[in-house]
Amino acid sequence: AYDVLIVGGGPAGAAAAIYAARKGIRTGVAAERFGGQVLDTMGIENFISVKETDGPKLAAALEQHVKQYEVDVMNLQRAVSLVPASTPGGLIEVKLENGASLRSKTVILSTGARWRQMNVPGEAEYRNKGVAYCPHCDGPLFKGKRVAVIGGGNSGVEAAIDLAGIVRHVTLIEFDSKLRADAVLQKKLFSLSNVTVIVSALSTEVHGDGQKVSGLSYKDRTNDTMHRVELEGIFVQIGLLPNSDWLKGTVELSPRGEVIIDDRGQTSVPGVFAAGDVTTVPYKQIIIAMGAGSTAALSAFDHLIRTSTL
Ligand code: FAD
């Protein structure tokens, strides 16, 4: 059995593994895809102290750093359920899709999240070539250009306000007949001169020139007419889905499905901690996930020295 078992091998899981292993305790990481969302990222310019890197490079560096330590890395392993300890201080079980099961005194959940996609032609083809999901990450790449934001909830409207300060023009596209964002955000949005808001619009296709995005088509749902906007970027803001389905009914989740944690990374289950994009942490970023993973590992260690003979 492990002292700490980490489920998920993105930035949060990698940081948790290193912090745990440095305490000299038995550490394992089970991950469906070691590297996580970082593997799907092109330029990274906000990983502080590294001026510029890319996803595959950072993912390889994460793996190399983890492998400097005695960590059992189990890649391509998908967890399907968590069974809390039957007695206080007992072993927690994580069941894997392949039928095996892992036991540990503490568990750190770091299974991350994924952006909800529009699922329209061109979206996948132009991902990272104009189709983006993270304004904090990619906003500055569109300085002086025209972009659309898809989605009029809080994250879409926040993104549009944020981007309006960087880009030339923002078209915000909402499927519903009205925006769903908080009134204060909508008031700010409508005060900006370089933002156009289009409601009752269904995005239908991302256009490009083979290299990068050149436009977006949408259908006006009030009269079924088709329209096309010329632009260089599209930020899809229709939801970030936490990878927490496998935890439903065991660990307390927020209405959005995020694992609820306190400021030490503790979940509702004793000995089970969580970190990164799968949790209620307010901002989803690499550097924040790494900090949270470190916090969760230190909390797990603290839990171990209080409850078991290491
Ligand atoms: P993830 O990176 O999502 O890792 C989750 C891990 O858990 C993976 O190993 C996954 O395979 C595994 N997993 C999931 N479910 C299971 C399961 N059931 N069993 C076992 N393993 C499982 N952030 C920045 O700071 N800067 C950027 O420039 C930036 N650009 C981005 C660009 C794109 C296209 C995307 C998608 C994200 C970007 N982000 C960026 C966000 C950043 O990648 C995330 O905030 C960060 O990766 C979150 O780390 P995490 O460890 O919490 O989760």
Short mmCIF file of C-alpha atoms and ligand atoms in Angstrom, two decimals:
data_model
loop_
_atom_site.label_atom_id
_atom_site.label_comp_id
_atom_site.label_asym_id
_atom_site.label_seq_id
_atom_site.Cartn_x
_atom_site.Cartn_y
_atom_site.Cartn_z
CA ALA A 1 0.00 0.00 0.00
CA TYR A 2 1.04 3.59 -0.62
CA ASP A 3 1.30 6.40 1.90
CA VAL A 4 0.13 8.84 -0.79
CA LEU A 5 -1.60 7.84 -4.01
CA ILE A 6 -2.12 10.60 -6.54
CA VAL A 7 -4.80 10.18 -9.19
CA GLY A 8 -4.02 12.37 -12.22
CA GLY A 9 -0.67 13.31 -13.74
CA GLY A 10 -1.05 16.94 -14.84
CA PRO A 11 0.72 19.89 -13.20
CA ALA A 12 -1.19 19.39 -9.93
CA GLY A 13 -0.43 15.65 -9.75
CA ALA A 14 3.23 16.11 -10.69
CA ALA A 15 3.76 18.77 -8.01
CA ALA A 16 1.98 16.62 -5.42
CA ALA A 17 4.17 13.63 -6.33
CA ILE A 18 7.41 15.58 -5.93
CA TYR A 19 6.36 17.16 -2.63
CA ALA A 20 5.25 13.77 -1.25
CA ALA A 21 8.33 11.85 -2.45
CA ARG A 22 10.61 14.46 -0.88
CA LYS A 23 9.16 13.44 2.50
CA GLY A 24 10.50 9.93 1.91
CA ILE A 25 7.06 8.33 1.92
CA ARG A 26 5.69 5.69 -0.48
CA THR A 27 4.23 7.67 -3.36
CA GLY A 28 2.31 6.51 -6.42
CA VAL A 29 0.75 8.37 -9.36
CA ALA A 30 -1.95 6.79 -11.51
CA ALA A 31 -2.77 8.87 -14.60
CA GLU A 32 -4.83 8.31 -17.69
CA ARG A 33 -2.45 10.54 -19.65
CA PHE A 34 0.62 11.84 -17.84
CA GLY A 35 1.03 15.54 -18.65
CA GLY A 36 -2.69 16.32 -18.70
CA GLN A 37 -4.03 19.39 -20.49
CA VAL A 38 -0.48 20.69 -20.86
CA LEU A 39 -0.03 18.15 -23.65
CA ASP A 40 -2.69 19.99 -25.68
CA THR A 41 -1.18 23.43 -25.18
CA MET A 42 1.01 25.28 -27.65
CA GLY A 43 2.74 28.40 -26.35
CA ILE A 44 2.93 28.91 -22.61
CA GLU A 45 4.05 32.39 -21.62
CA ASN A 46 2.73 32.69 -18.07
CA PHE A 47 4.65 29.97 -16.28
CA ILE A 48 6.54 32.38 -14.09
CA SER A 49 10.34 32.45 -14.52
CA VAL A 50 10.10 30.62 -17.86
CA LYS A 51 9.64 33.32 -20.50
CA GLU A 52 8.25 30.95 -23.09
CA THR A 53 7.77 27.21 -23.45
CA ASP A 54 5.33 24.84 -25.10
CA GLY A 55 3.08 22.09 -23.79
CA PRO A 56 4.96 18.98 -24.89
CA LYS A 57 8.22 20.46 -23.53
CA LEU A 58 6.69 21.30 -20.16
CA ALA A 59 4.97 17.89 -19.95
CA ALA A 60 8.29 16.12 -20.63
CA ALA A 61 9.97 18.28 -17.97
CA LEU A 62 7.23 17.40 -15.45
CA GLU A 63 7.75 13.70 -16.08
CA GLN A 64 11.54 13.98 -15.86
CA HIS A 65 11.34 15.88 -12.58
CA VAL A 66 8.90 13.37 -11.04
CA LYS A 67 11.12 10.48 -12.15
CA GLN A 68 14.08 12.00 -10.25
CA TYR A 69 12.32 10.65 -7.17
CA GLU A 70 11.13 7.27 -6.03
CA VAL A 71 7.61 7.62 -7.40
CA ASP A 72 5.64 4.73 -8.84
CA VAL A 73 4.30 6.28 -12.05
CA MET A 74 1.41 4.28 -13.51
CA ASN A 75 0.60 5.93 -16.83
CA LEU A 76 -2.44 5.07 -19.00
CA GLN A 77 -4.44 4.03 -15.93
CA ARG A 78 -7.96 5.35 -15.52
CA ALA A 79 -9.54 5.42 -12.07
CA VAL A 80 -13.22 4.49 -11.98
CA SER A 81 -14.08 4.67 -8.28
CA LEU A 82 -12.87 5.62 -4.84
CA VAL A 83 -13.74 3.62 -1.73
CA PRO A 84 -13.17 5.52 1.54
CA ALA A 85 -11.44 3.76 4.45
CA SER A 86 -13.83 1.57 6.43
CA THR A 87 -12.22 2.56 9.72
CA PRO A 88 -10.56 5.85 10.72
CA GLY A 89 -6.94 5.72 9.54
CA GLY A 90 -7.63 2.62 7.40
CA LEU A 91 -6.70 2.18 3.76
CA ILE A 92 -8.50 4.02 0.97
CA GLU A 93 -9.04 2.09 -2.25
CA VAL A 94 -8.90 3.40 -5.83
CA LYS A 95 -10.33 1.04 -8.43
CA LEU A 96 -8.95 1.17 -11.96
CA GLU A 97 -10.70 0.55 -15.25
CA ASN A 98 -8.50 -2.51 -15.91
CA GLY A 99 -9.98 -4.20 -12.82
CA ALA A 100 -6.95 -3.67 -10.58
CA SER A 101 -7.24 -1.75 -7.37
CA LEU A 102 -4.72 0.40 -5.49
CA ARG A 103 -4.66 1.02 -1.75
CA SER A 104 -3.24 3.97 0.11
CA LYS A 105 -3.32 5.72 3.47
CA THR A 106 -4.03 9.03 1.75
CA VAL A 107 -5.21 9.93 -1.75
CA ILE A 108 -4.80 13.14 -3.75
CA LEU A 109 -7.36 13.73 -6.50
CA SER A 110 -5.92 15.77 -9.39
CA THR A 111 -7.88 14.56 -12.41
CA GLY A 112 -8.22 18.04 -13.93
CA ALA A 113 -10.89 19.29 -16.29
CA ARG A 114 -11.70 19.72 -19.96
CA TRP A 115 -13.21 22.60 -21.93
CA ARG A 116 -16.64 21.99 -23.38
CA GLN A 117 -16.38 22.25 -27.17
CA MET A 118 -18.79 23.73 -29.71
CA ASN A 119 -18.51 20.55 -31.81
CA VAL A 120 -18.77 22.39 -35.11
CA PRO A 121 -16.74 21.87 -38.31
CA GLY A 122 -13.34 23.59 -38.16
CA GLU A 123 -13.14 23.79 -34.37
CA ALA A 124 -10.78 20.85 -33.89
CA GLU A 125 -8.83 21.65 -37.06
CA TYR A 126 -8.06 25.20 -35.94
CA ARG A 127 -7.51 24.49 -32.25
CA ASN A 128 -4.38 26.44 -31.20
CA LYS A 129 -4.52 28.10 -34.65
CA GLY A 130 -7.06 30.71 -33.62
CA VAL A 131 -9.51 28.58 -31.64
CA ALA A 132 -8.66 29.09 -27.97
CA TYR A 133 -10.21 28.30 -24.64
CA CYS A 134 -8.21 30.32 -22.10
CA PRO A 135 -8.19 34.15 -22.29
CA HIS A 136 -5.60 34.42 -19.48
CA CYS A 137 -3.29 32.19 -21.51
CA ASP A 138 -3.85 33.20 -25.11
CA GLY A 139 -5.44 36.69 -24.96
CA PRO A 140 -2.16 38.56 -25.63
CA LEU A 141 -1.58 36.51 -28.82
CA PHE A 142 -4.54 38.37 -30.37
CA LYS A 143 -3.36 41.90 -29.58
CA GLY A 144 -4.87 44.32 -32.12
CA LYS A 145 -6.89 41.55 -33.83
CA ARG A 146 -10.61 40.68 -34.05
CA VAL A 147 -11.97 37.85 -31.93
CA ALA A 148 -15.25 36.23 -30.98
CA VAL A 149 -16.17 34.90 -27.56
CA ILE A 150 -18.68 32.07 -27.60
CA GLY A 151 -20.89 32.01 -24.50
CA GLY A 152 -22.65 34.72 -22.50
CA GLY A 153 -22.36 33.25 -19.02
CA ASN A 154 -20.02 34.74 -16.43
CA SER A 155 -16.89 33.21 -17.97
CA GLY A 156 -17.79 34.36 -21.50
CA VAL A 157 -18.62 37.90 -20.45
CA GLU A 158 -15.51 38.11 -18.22
CA ALA A 159 -13.45 36.90 -21.19
CA ALA A 160 -15.02 39.49 -23.50
CA ILE A 161 -14.29 42.32 -21.03
CA ASP A 162 -10.74 41.06 -20.52
CA LEU A 163 -10.08 40.66 -24.27
CA ALA A 164 -11.64 44.03 -25.17
CA GLY A 165 -8.69 45.66 -23.40
CA ILE A 166 -6.19 43.79 -25.58
CA VAL A 167 -7.73 43.10 -28.98
CA ARG A 168 -9.24 45.41 -31.61
CA HIS A 169 -12.79 44.09 -31.51
CA VAL A 170 -14.78 41.43 -29.69
CA THR A 171 -18.00 39.80 -30.93
CA LEU A 172 -19.76 37.97 -28.13
CA ILE A 173 -22.06 35.21 -29.34
CA GLU A 174 -24.77 33.74 -27.09
CA PHE A 175 -27.12 30.90 -28.00
CA ASP A 176 -29.92 32.02 -25.69
CA SER A 177 -32.03 35.16 -26.21
CA LYS A 178 -30.22 36.90 -23.35
CA LEU A 179 -26.90 36.81 -21.55
CA ARG A 180 -26.74 34.81 -18.34
CA ALA A 181 -23.82 36.66 -16.74
CA ASP A 182 -24.21 38.70 -13.53
CA ALA A 183 -25.79 42.12 -14.07
CA VAL A 184 -22.65 43.97 -12.99
CA LEU A 185 -20.61 42.16 -15.66
CA GLN A 186 -23.21 42.84 -18.34
CA LYS A 187 -23.24 46.54 -17.43
CA LYS A 188 -19.47 46.67 -17.82
CA LEU A 189 -19.65 44.75 -21.11
CA PHE A 190 -22.24 47.06 -22.66
CA SER A 191 -20.15 50.11 -21.68
CA LEU A 192 -17.29 48.98 -23.95
CA SER A 193 -17.13 50.55 -27.41
CA ASN A 194 -15.27 47.71 -29.15
CA VAL A 195 -17.68 44.89 -28.21
CA THR A 196 -20.68 43.67 -30.24
CA VAL A 197 -23.13 41.31 -28.54
CA ILE A 198 -25.17 38.90 -30.64
CA VAL A 199 -27.84 36.80 -28.90
CA SER A 200 -30.04 33.93 -30.17
CA ALA A 201 -27.12 32.80 -32.28
CA LEU A 202 -25.94 29.25 -32.90
CA SER A 203 -22.30 28.97 -33.98
CA THR A 204 -22.17 26.62 -36.94
CA GLU A 205 -18.67 26.62 -38.42
CA VAL A 206 -15.11 27.84 -37.90
CA HIS A 207 -13.52 29.01 -41.15
CA GLY A 208 -9.83 29.18 -41.90
CA ASP A 209 -7.29 29.50 -44.67
CA GLY A 210 -5.70 26.15 -43.94
CA GLN A 211 -3.20 27.76 -41.52
CA LYS A 212 -5.32 29.81 -39.17
CA VAL A 213 -8.82 31.00 -38.36
CA SER A 214 -10.38 33.58 -40.70
CA GLY A 215 -14.06 33.61 -39.72
CA LEU A 216 -17.03 32.20 -37.87
CA SER A 217 -20.50 31.38 -39.18
CA TYR A 218 -23.59 31.47 -37.02
CA LYS A 219 -27.31 31.03 -37.49
CA ASP A 220 -29.70 33.68 -36.22
CA ARG A 221 -32.17 31.48 -34.33
CA THR A 222 -34.98 34.05 -34.59
CA ASN A 223 -35.24 33.74 -38.39
CA ASP A 224 -32.84 30.94 -39.36
CA THR A 225 -30.62 33.24 -41.47
CA MET A 226 -26.91 32.50 -41.72
CA HIS A 227 -24.23 35.11 -41.00
CA ARG A 228 -20.46 35.22 -41.13
CA VAL A 229 -18.05 37.29 -39.01
CA GLU A 230 -14.48 37.86 -40.25
CA LEU A 231 -11.99 37.48 -37.41
CA GLU A 232 -8.69 35.98 -36.33
CA GLY A 233 -9.58 34.33 -33.03
CA ILE A 234 -12.41 32.48 -31.29
CA PHE A 235 -12.52 31.95 -27.53
CA VAL A 236 -14.91 29.17 -26.59
CA GLN A 237 -16.34 29.82 -23.12
CA ILE A 238 -19.23 27.40 -22.76
CA GLY A 239 -18.02 25.55 -19.71
CA LEU A 240 -15.10 23.80 -18.08
CA LEU A 241 -16.06 20.26 -17.12
CA PRO A 242 -14.25 18.77 -14.11
CA ASN A 243 -13.17 15.12 -14.52
CA SER A 244 -15.06 14.09 -11.39
CA ASP A 245 -17.81 11.76 -12.64
CA TRP A 246 -16.03 8.83 -11.04
CA LEU A 247 -16.26 10.54 -7.62
CA LYS A 248 -20.02 11.23 -7.61
CA GLY A 249 -21.64 9.98 -4.43
CA THR A 250 -18.32 9.53 -2.58
CA VAL A 251 -16.71 12.95 -2.38
CA GLU A 252 -18.68 16.15 -1.93
CA LEU A 253 -18.91 18.03 -5.23
CA SER A 254 -20.11 21.57 -6.01
CA PRO A 255 -23.18 22.03 -8.24
CA ARG A 256 -20.73 22.30 -11.18
CA GLY A 257 -19.16 18.97 -10.25
CA GLU A 258 -15.96 20.41 -8.79
CA VAL A 259 -14.42 18.64 -5.78
CA ILE A 260 -15.00 20.89 -2.78
CA ILE A 261 -11.78 21.57 -0.86
CA ASP A 262 -10.75 23.76 2.04
CA ASP A 263 -7.64 25.95 2.02
CA ARG A 264 -5.48 22.90 2.81
CA GLY A 265 -6.85 20.85 -0.07
CA GLN A 266 -8.90 18.60 2.24
CA THR A 267 -12.07 17.08 0.70
CA SER A 268 -15.16 15.83 2.54
CA VAL A 269 -13.55 12.35 2.94
CA PRO A 270 -10.88 11.92 5.66
CA GLY A 271 -7.44 11.28 4.17
CA VAL A 272 -8.57 12.35 0.69
CA PHE A 273 -7.18 15.63 -0.65
CA ALA A 274 -7.59 17.30 -4.03
CA ALA A 275 -5.83 19.90 -6.17
CA GLY A 276 -5.98 21.72 -9.49
CA ASP A 277 -8.67 22.12 -12.12
CA VAL A 278 -10.90 19.33 -10.74
CA THR A 279 -11.49 21.37 -7.55
CA THR A 280 -13.33 24.53 -6.54
CA VAL A 281 -10.08 26.53 -6.84
CA PRO A 282 -11.17 29.82 -8.44
CA TYR A 283 -8.67 30.08 -11.32
CA LYS A 284 -7.57 27.20 -13.54
CA GLN A 285 -3.93 27.71 -14.50
CA ILE A 286 -0.74 25.63 -14.56
CA ILE A 287 1.06 27.58 -11.86
CA ILE A 288 -2.01 27.57 -9.62
CA ALA A 289 -2.50 23.81 -10.09
CA MET A 290 1.14 23.23 -9.13
CA GLY A 291 0.78 25.32 -5.97
CA ALA A 292 -2.39 23.46 -5.08
CA GLY A 293 -0.75 20.06 -5.69
CA SER A 294 2.07 21.02 -3.34
CA THR A 295 -0.44 22.15 -0.72
CA ALA A 296 -2.37 18.87 -1.01
CA ALA A 297 0.82 16.78 -0.62
CA LEU A 298 1.92 18.72 2.47
CA SER A 299 -1.58 18.31 3.93
CA ALA A 300 -1.52 14.57 3.20
CA PHE A 301 1.85 14.31 4.97
CA ASP A 302 0.49 16.28 7.92
CA HIS A 303 -2.49 13.91 8.06
CA LEU A 304 -0.15 10.86 7.99
CA ILE A 305 2.05 12.02 10.86
CA ARG A 306 -1.05 12.57 12.97
CA THR A 307 -2.93 9.37 12.15
CA SER A 308 -0.51 6.58 11.29
CA THR A 309 2.87 5.06 11.97
CA LEU A 310 4.96 6.11 9.00
P1 FAD B 1 -4.90 18.39 -15.96
O1 FAD B 1 -3.79 19.07 -16.64
O2 FAD B 1 -6.25 18.37 -16.61
O3 FAD B 1 -4.46 16.89 -15.65
C1 FAD B 1 -5.36 15.92 -15.22
C2 FAD B 1 -4.70 14.58 -15.16
O4 FAD B 1 -5.61 13.62 -14.65
C3 FAD B 1 -4.25 14.02 -16.51
O5 FAD B 1 -3.08 13.25 -16.33
C4 FAD B 1 -5.43 13.13 -16.90
O6 FAD B 1 -5.08 12.14 -17.86
C5 FAD B 1 -5.74 12.52 -15.56
N1 FAD B 1 -7.08 11.93 -15.39
C6 FAD B 1 -8.31 12.46 -15.66
N2 FAD B 1 -9.28 11.60 -15.31
C7 FAD B 1 -8.66 10.51 -14.78
C8 FAD B 1 -9.11 9.29 -14.20
N3 FAD B 1 -10.42 8.99 -14.08
N4 FAD B 1 -8.18 8.39 -13.78
C9 FAD B 1 -6.85 8.67 -13.86
N5 FAD B 1 -6.37 9.81 -14.38
C10 FAD B 1 -7.27 10.72 -14.83
N6 FAD B 1 -2.64 27.27 -18.21
C11 FAD B 1 -1.64 28.17 -18.05
O7 FAD B 1 -1.27 28.46 -16.92
N7 FAD B 1 -1.04 28.73 -19.14
C12 FAD B 1 -1.38 28.44 -20.42
O8 FAD B 1 -0.82 28.99 -21.39
C13 FAD B 1 -2.44 27.49 -20.63
N8 FAD B 1 -2.87 27.18 -21.86
C14 FAD B 1 -3.84 26.23 -22.03
C15 FAD B 1 -4.21 25.85 -23.32
C16 FAD B 1 -5.13 24.85 -23.53
C17 FAD B 1 -5.49 24.45 -24.95
C18 FAD B 1 -5.73 24.20 -22.40
C19 FAD B 1 -6.73 23.07 -22.60
C20 FAD B 1 -5.39 24.59 -21.10
C21 FAD B 1 -4.46 25.60 -20.90
N9 FAD B 1 -4.08 26.01 -19.62
C22 FAD B 1 -3.06 26.91 -19.46
C23 FAD B 1 -4.73 25.45 -18.41
C24 FAD B 1 -3.83 24.39 -17.76
O9 FAD B 1 -3.43 23.45 -18.73
C25 FAD B 1 -4.58 23.72 -16.61
O10 FAD B 1 -4.98 24.69 -15.66
C26 FAD B 1 -3.69 22.70 -15.88
O11 FAD B 1 -3.20 21.74 -16.78
C27 FAD B 1 -4.48 22.01 -14.76
O12 FAD B 1 -3.68 21.03 -14.17
P2 FAD B 1 -4.30 19.78 -13.40
O13 FAD B 1 -3.14 18.96 -12.98
O14 FAD B 1 -5.26 20.24 -12.38
O15 FAD B 1 -5.20 19.00 -14.48
#
